[in-house]
Short mmCIF file of C-alpha atoms in Angstrom, two decimals:
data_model
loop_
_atom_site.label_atom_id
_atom_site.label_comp_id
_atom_site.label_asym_id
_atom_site.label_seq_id
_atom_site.Cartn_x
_atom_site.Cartn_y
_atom_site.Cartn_z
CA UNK A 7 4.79 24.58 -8.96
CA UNK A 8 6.56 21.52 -10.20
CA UNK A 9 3.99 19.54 -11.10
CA UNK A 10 3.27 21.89 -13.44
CA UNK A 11 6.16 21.34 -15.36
CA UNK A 12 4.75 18.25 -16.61
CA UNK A 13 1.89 18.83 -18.72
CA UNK A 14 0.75 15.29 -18.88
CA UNK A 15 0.80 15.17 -14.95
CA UNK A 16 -1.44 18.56 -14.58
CA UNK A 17 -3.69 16.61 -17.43
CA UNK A 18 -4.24 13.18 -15.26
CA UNK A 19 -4.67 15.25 -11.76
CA UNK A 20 -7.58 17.17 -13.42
CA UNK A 21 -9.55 13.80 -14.78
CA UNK A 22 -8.61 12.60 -11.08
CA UNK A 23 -10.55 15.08 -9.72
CA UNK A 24 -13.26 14.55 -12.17
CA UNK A 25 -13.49 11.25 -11.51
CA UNK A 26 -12.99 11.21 -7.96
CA UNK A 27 -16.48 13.46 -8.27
CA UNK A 28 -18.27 11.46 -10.35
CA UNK A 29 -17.81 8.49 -7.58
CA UNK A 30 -18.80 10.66 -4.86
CA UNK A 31 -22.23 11.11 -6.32
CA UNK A 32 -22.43 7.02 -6.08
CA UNK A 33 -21.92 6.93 -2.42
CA UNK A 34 -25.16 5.46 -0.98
CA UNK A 35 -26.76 8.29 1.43
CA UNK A 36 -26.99 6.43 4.75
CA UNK A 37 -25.35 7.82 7.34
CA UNK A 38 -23.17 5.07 7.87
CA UNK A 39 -21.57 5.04 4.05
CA UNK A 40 -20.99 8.68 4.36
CA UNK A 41 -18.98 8.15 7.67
CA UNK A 42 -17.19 4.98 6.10
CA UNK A 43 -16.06 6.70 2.75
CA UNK A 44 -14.97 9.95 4.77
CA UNK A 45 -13.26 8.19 6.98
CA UNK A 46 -11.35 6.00 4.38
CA UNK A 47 -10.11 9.41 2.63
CA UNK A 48 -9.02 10.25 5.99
CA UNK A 49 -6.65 7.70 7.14
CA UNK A 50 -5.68 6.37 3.29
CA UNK A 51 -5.92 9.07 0.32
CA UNK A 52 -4.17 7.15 -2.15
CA UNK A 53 -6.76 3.51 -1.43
CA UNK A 54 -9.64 5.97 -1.63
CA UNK A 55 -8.01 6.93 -4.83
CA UNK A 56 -7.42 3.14 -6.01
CA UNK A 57 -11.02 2.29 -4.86
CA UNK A 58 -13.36 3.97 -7.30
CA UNK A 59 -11.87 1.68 -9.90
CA UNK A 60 -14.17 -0.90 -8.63
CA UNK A 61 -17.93 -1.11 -9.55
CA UNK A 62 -20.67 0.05 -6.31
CA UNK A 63 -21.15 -3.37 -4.62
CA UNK A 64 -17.39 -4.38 -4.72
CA UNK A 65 -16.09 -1.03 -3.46
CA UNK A 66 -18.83 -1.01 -0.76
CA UNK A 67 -17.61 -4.05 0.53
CA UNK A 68 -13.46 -3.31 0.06
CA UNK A 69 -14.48 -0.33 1.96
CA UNK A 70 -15.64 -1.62 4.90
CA UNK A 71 -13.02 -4.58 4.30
CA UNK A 72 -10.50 -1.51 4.60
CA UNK A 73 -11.95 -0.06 7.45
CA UNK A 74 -12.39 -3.21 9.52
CA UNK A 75 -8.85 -4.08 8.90
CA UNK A 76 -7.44 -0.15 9.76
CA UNK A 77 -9.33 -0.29 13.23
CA UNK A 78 -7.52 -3.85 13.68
CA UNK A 79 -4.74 -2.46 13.12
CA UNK A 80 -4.94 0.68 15.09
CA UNK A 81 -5.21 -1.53 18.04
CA UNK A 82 -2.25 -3.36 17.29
CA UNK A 83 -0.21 -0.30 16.63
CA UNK A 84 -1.34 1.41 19.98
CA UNK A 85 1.83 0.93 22.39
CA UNK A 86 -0.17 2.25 24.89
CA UNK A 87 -2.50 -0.64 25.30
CA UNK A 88 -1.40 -3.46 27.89
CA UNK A 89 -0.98 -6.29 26.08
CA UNK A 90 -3.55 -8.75 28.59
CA UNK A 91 -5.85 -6.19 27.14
CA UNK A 92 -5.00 -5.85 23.58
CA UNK A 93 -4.02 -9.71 22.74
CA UNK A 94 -8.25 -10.98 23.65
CA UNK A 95 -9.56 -7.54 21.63
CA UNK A 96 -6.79 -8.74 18.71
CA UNK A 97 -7.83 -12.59 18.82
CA UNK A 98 -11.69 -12.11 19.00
CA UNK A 99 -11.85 -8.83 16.60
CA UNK A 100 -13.29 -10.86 13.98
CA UNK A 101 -16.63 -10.99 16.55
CA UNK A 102 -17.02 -7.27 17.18
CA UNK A 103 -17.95 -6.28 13.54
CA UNK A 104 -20.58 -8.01 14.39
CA UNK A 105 -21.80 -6.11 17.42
CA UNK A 106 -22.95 -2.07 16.35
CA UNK A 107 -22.71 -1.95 20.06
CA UNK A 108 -19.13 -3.14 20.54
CA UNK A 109 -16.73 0.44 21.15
CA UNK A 110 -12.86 0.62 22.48
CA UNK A 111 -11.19 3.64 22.38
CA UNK A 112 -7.70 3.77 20.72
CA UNK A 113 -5.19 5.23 18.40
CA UNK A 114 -4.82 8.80 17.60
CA UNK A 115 -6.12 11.72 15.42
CA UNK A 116 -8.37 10.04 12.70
CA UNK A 117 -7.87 6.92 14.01
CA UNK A 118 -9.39 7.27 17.20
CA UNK A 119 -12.28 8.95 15.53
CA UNK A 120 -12.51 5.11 13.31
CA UNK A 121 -12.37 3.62 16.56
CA UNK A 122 -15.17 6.14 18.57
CA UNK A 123 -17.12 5.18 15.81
CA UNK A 124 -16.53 1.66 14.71
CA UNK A 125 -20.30 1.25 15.14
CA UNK A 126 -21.11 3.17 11.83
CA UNK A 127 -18.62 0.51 10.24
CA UNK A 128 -20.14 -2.33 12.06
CA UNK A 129 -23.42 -0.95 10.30
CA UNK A 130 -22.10 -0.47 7.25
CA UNK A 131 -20.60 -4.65 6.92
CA UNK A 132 -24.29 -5.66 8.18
CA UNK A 133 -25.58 -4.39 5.06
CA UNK A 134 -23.04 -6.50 2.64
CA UNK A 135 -23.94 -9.65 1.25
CA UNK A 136 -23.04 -12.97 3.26
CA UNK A 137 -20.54 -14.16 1.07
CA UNK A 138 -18.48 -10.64 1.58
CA UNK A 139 -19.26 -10.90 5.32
CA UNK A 140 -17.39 -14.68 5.38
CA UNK A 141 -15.05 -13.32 3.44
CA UNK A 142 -14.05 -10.31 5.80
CA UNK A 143 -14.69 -12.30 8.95
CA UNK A 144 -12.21 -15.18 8.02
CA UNK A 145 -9.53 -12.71 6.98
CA UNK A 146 -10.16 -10.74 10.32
CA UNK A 147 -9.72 -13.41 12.46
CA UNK A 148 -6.53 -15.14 10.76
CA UNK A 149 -4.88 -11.69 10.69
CA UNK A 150 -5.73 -10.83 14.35
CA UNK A 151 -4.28 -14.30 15.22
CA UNK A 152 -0.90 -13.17 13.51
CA UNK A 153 -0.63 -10.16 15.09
CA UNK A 154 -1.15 -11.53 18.52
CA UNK A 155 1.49 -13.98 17.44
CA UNK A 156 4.43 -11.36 16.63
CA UNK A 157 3.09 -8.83 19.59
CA UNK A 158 5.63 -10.11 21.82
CA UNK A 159 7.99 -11.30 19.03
CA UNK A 160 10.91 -9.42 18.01
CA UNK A 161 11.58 -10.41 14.03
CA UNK A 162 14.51 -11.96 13.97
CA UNK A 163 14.35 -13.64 10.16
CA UNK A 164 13.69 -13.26 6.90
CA UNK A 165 10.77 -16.26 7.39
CA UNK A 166 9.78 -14.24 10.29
CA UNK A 167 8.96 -11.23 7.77
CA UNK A 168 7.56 -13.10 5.76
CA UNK A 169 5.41 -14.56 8.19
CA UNK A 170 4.11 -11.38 9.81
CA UNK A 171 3.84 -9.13 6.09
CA UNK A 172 1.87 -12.39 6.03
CA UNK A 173 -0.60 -12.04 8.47
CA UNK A 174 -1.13 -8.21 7.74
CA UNK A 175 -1.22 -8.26 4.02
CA UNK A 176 -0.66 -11.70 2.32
CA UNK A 177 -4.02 -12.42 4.25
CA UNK A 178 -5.72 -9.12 2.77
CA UNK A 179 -4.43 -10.45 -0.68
CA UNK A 180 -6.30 -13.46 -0.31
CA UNK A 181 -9.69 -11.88 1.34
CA UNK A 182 -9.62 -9.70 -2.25
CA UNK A 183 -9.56 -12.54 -4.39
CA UNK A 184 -12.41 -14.11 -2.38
CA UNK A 185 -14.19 -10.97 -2.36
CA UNK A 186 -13.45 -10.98 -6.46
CA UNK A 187 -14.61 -14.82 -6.44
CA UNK A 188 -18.24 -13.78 -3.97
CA UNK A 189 -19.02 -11.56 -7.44
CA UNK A 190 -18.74 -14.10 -10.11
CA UNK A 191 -16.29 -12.03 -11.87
CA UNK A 192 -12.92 -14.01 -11.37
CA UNK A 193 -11.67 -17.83 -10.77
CA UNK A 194 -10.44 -17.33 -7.38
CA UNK A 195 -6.46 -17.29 -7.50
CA UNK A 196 -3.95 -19.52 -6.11
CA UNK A 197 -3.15 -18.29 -2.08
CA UNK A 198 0.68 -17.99 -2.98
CA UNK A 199 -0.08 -15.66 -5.49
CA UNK A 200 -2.51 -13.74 -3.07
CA UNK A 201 -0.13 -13.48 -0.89
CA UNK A 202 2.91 -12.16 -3.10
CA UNK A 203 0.40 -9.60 -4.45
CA UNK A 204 0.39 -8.32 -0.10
CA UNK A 205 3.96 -9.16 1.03
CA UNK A 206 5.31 -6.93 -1.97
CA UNK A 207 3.23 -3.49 -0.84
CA UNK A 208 3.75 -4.46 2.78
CA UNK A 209 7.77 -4.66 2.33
CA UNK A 210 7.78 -1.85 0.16
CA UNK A 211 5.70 0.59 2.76
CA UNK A 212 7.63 -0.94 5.57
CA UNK A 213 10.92 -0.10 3.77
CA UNK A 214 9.38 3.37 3.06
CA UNK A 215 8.65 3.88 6.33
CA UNK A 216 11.40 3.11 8.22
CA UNK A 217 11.88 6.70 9.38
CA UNK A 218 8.21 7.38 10.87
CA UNK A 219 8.46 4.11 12.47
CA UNK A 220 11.54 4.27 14.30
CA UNK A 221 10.47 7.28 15.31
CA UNK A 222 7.25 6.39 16.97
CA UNK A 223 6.06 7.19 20.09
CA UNK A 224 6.18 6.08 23.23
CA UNK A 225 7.91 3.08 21.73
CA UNK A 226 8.62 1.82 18.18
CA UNK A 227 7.88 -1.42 16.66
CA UNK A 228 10.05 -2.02 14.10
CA UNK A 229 9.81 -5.22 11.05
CA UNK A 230 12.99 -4.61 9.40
CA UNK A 231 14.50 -8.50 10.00
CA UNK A 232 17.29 -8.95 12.19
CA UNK A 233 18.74 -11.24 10.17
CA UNK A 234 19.12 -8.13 7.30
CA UNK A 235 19.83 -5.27 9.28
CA UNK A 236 22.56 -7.33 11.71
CA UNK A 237 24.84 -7.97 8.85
CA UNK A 238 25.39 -3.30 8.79
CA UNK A 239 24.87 -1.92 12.31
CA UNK A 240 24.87 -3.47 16.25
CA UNK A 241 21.24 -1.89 16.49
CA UNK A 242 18.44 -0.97 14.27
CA UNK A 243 18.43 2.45 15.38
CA UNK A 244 21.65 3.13 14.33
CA UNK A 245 21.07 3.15 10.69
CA UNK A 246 19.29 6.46 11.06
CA UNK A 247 22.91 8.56 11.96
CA UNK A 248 24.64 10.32 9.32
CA UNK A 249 27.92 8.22 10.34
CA UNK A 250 26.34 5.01 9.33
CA UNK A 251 24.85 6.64 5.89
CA UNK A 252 27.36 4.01 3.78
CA UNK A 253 25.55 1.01 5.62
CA UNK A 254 22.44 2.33 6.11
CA UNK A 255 21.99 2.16 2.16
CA UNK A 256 23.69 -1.05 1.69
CA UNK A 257 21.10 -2.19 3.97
CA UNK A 258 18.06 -0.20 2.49
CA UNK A 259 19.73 -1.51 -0.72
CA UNK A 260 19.49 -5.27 0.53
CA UNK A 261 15.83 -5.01 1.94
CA UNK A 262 14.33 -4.12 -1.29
CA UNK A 263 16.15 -6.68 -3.25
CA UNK A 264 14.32 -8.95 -0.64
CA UNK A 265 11.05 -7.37 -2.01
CA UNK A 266 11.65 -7.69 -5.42
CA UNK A 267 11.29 -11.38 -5.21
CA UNK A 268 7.61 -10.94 -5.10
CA UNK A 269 6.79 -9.21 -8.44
CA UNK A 270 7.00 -11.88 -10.56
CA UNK A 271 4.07 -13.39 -8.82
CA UNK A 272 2.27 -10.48 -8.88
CA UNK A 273 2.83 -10.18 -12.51
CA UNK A 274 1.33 -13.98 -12.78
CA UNK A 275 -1.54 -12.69 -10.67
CA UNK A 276 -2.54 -9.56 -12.36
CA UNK A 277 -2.52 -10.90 -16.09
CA UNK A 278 -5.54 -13.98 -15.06
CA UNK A 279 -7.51 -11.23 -13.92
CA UNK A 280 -10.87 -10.97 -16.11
CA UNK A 281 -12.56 -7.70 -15.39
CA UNK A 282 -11.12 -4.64 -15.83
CA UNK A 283 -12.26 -2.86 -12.81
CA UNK A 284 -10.56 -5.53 -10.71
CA UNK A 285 -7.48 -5.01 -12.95
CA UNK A 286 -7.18 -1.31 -12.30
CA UNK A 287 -7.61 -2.18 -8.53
CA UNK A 288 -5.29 -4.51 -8.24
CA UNK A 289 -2.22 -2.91 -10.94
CA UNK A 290 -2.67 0.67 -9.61
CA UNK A 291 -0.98 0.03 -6.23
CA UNK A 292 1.58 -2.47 -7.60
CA UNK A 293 2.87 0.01 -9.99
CA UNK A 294 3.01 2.26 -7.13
CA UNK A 295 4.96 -0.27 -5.65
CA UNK A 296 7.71 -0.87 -7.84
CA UNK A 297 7.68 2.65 -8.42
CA UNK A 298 8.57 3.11 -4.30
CA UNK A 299 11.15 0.51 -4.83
CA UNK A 300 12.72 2.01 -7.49
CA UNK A 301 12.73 5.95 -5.54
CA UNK A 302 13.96 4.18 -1.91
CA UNK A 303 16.68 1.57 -3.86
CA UNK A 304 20.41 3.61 -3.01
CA UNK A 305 18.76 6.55 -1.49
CA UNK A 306 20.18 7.84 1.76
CA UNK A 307 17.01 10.15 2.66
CA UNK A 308 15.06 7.20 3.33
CA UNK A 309 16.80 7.70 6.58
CA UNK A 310 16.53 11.35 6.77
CA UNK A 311 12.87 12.16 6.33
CA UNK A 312 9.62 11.29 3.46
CA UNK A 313 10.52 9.64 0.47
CA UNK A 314 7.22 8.87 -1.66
CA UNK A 315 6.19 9.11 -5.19
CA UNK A 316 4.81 12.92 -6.12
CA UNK A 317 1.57 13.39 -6.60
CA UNK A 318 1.55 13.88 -10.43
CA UNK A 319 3.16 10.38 -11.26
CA UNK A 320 0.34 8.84 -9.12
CA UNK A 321 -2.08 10.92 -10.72
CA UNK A 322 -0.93 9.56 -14.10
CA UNK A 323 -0.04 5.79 -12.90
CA UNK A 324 -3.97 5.67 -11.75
CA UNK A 325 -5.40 7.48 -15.10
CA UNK A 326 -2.88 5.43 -17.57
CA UNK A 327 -3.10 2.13 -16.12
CA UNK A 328 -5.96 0.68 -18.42
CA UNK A 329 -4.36 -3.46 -19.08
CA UNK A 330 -1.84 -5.89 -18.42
CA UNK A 331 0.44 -4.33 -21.22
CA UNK A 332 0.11 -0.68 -19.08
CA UNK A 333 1.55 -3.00 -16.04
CA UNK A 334 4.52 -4.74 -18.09
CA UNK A 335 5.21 -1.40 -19.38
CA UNK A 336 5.18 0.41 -15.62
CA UNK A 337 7.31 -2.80 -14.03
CA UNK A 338 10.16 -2.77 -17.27
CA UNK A 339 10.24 1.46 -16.63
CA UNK A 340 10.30 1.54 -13.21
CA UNK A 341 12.46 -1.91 -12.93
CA UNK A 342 15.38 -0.42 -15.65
CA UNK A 343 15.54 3.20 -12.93
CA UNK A 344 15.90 0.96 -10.02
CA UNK A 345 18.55 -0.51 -11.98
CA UNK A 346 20.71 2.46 -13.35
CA UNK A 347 20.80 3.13 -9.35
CA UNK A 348 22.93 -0.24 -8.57
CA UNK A 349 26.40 0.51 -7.32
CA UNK A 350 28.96 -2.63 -8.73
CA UNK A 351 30.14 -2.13 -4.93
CA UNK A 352 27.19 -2.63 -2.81
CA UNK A 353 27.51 -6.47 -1.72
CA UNK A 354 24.12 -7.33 -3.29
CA UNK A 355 24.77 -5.75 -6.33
CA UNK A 356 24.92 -8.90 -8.58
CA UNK A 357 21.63 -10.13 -6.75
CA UNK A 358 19.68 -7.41 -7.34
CA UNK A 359 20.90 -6.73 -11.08
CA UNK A 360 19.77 -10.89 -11.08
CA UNK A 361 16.10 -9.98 -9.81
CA UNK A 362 15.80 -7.02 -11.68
CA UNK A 363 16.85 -8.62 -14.82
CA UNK A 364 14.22 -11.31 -13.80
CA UNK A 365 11.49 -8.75 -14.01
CA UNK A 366 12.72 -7.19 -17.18
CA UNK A 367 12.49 -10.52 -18.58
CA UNK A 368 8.89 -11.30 -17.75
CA UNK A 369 8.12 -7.91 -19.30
CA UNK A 370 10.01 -8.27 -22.52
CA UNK A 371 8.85 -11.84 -23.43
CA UNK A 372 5.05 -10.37 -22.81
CA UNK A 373 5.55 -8.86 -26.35
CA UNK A 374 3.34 -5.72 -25.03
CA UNK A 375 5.83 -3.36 -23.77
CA UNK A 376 5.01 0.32 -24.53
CA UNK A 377 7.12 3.08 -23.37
CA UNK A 378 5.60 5.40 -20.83
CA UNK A 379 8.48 7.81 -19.96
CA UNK A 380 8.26 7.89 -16.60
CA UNK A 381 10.36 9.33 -14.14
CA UNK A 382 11.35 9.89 -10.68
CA UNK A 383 13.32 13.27 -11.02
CA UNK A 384 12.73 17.04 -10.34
CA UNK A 385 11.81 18.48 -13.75
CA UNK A 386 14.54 20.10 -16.06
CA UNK A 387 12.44 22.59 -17.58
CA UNK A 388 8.82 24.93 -17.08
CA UNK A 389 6.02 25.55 -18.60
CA UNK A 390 5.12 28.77 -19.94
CA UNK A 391 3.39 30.75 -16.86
CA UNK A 392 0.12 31.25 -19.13
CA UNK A 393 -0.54 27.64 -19.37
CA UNK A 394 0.35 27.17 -15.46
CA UNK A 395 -1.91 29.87 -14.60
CA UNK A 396 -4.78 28.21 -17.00
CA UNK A 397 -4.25 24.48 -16.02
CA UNK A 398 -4.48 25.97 -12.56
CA UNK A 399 -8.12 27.62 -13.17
CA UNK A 400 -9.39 24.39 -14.86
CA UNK A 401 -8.14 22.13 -12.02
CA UNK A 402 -9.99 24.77 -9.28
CA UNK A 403 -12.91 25.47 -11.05
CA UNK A 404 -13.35 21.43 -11.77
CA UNK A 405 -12.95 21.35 -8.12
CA UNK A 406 -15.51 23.01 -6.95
CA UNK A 407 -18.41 22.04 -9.31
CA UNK A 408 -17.06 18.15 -8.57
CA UNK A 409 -16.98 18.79 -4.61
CA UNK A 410 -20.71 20.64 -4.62
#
């Protein structure tokens, strides 16, 4: 129930739903759409959430864009795959969307059933426009490259990190702004900028995730930089045992100070963006971002199990999150949390107050800071049962007309 303590939480779930819908009334009828927009609230709720910001011929082709990109990297996550047989399927994905014919088995639970069915999503980017299908092929083919580069590469640096968030998601930065550019609707941004706007989600979900990942099996394949984690434990794993909880979040501490460097770029990128729809695409997940930053900064349970943002404050990021002074606002909130969490004794304390205070900055001189009052604690207080109970029957009974 503790969503329900925040009334303004309950009230942006509901026009979620409502919304959410609406959209999937627009999905075109083919078999092939229904599979692809199924199976992208399958394997990523909160992009099939960020998605219906964008108008019907954009979000048909991020879908597939999406989806082309998961199965890629389903193959590269698969430790169970050879690598003389995944390295040619990596380097020459780019040709397979071509082929509805074209099938290899991988990956588990929904993500073998993307990969048994790749051919509706081979389909699906036949039907796009030429300019998105450059667009996606380029980006495919660069980013399979990258990860056949770091398949048998340990990363050992911070330019190593950088290279291989990079590949996966710098690269996906810059096949959105050409996507953006193939409709007319924006100048097509500078690639540094492109690529800030990936390596700051793909840090942040790689810090998130460091749990899950060490974790995996048969084997894990870990992206946490040697050169960062060295400097608090012998091995990586280590930073997982209760003994080592002191460095563990020194190190936690020092890998999203490492992120922050990003936003400012992503700041730069987000406020030359011309239509709205794009906007809300694009500022949703980076709020999100800083937002995960600001939860994980100093927090021990990273370590210990799932540490994500609840769903009520994502509910409300996504329905609140209308222009660039919305994303000022978000980054000064969410920047000013991570920074009441800064121990004066961690050893990159005076760093990260310096990159925080960088952000801040950016915000403040914008001149269109509004406060939003977010938060990232359990509530202090409930709501009256009678409004829980009827916020509960508005929310179910939306449900079901929206889902008929």
């Amino acid at each position: 129930m503790g969503v329900l303590s925040r009334p303004e939480e309950v009230a942006a779930l509901v026009r979620l739903k409502v919304a959410a819908g609406r959209i999937r009334r627009q999905i075109p009828p083919e078999a092939h759409w229904a599979f692809a927009y199924d199976m992208l609230q399958r394997v990523s709720r909160s992009f099939a959430l960020v998605i219906q910001q964008l108008g019907p011929e954009l979000r048909n082709a991020v879908c597939v864009f999406y989806l082309v990109l998961r199965a890629l990297d389903t193959v590269e996550d698969d430790t169970g795959i050879p690598n003389e047989v995944k390295l040619p399927i990596l380097r020459d994905f780019y040709r397979h969307i071509y082929n509805p014919d074209w099938l290899f088995s991988c990956g588990a639970n929904d993500y073998r059933v993307l990969m048994d069915n790749f051919r509706q999503v081979s389909t699906a980017f036949l039907e796009l426009g030429e300019g998105y299908q450059k667009a996606i092929e380029e980006i495919t083919r660069r980013m399979g490259e990258g990860m056949a580069k770091f398949i048998c590469m340990e990363v050992q640096t911070i330019d190593d990190y950088d290279e291989y968030c990079h590949y996966v998601a710098g690269l996906v930065g810059y096949g959105l702004s050409r996507l953006f550019h193939a409709t007319g609707t924006e100048d097509l941004a500078p690639d540094h900028l492109s690529n800030s706007m990936g390596l700051f989600l793909q840090k942040t979900n790689i810090i998130r995730d460091y749990l899950e990942d060490i974790n995996e099996i048969p084997k894990c394949r870990m992206f946490w930089p040697r050169e960062i984690w060295s400097k608090y434990v012998d091995k990586l794993e280590d930073l997982k045992y209760e003994e080592n909880s002191e460095k563990a979040v020194q190190c936690l501490n020092d890998m999203v100070t490492n992120a922050l460097i990003h936003a400012h770029d992503c700041l730069q990128y987000m406020s030359a963006l011309k239509d709205n729809s794009n906007f809300r695409f694009c500022a949703i997940p980076q709020i999100m971002a800083i937002g995960t930053c600001a939860i994980c900064y100093n927090n021990v349970k990273v370590f210990r199990g799932v540490v994500k943002m609840r769903r009520g404050l994502t509910a409300r990021i996504i329905d609140e999150t209308k222009s660039i002074s919305d994303v000022y606002s978000a980054f000064y909130e969410f920047s000013s949390l991570l920074e009441s969490k800064i121990d004066d004794n961690d050893p990159n304390a005076a760093l990260t107050r310096k990159r925080v205070d960088a952000i801040k900055k950016t915000c403040k001189s914008s001149g269109l800071l509004k406060r939003r009052g977010y938060d990232l604690e359990k509530s202090k207080y409930r709501m009256p049962m009678l409004i829980m109970i009827v916020l509960l029957l508005v929310a179910i009974i939306l449900g079901v007309l929206y889902g008929k």
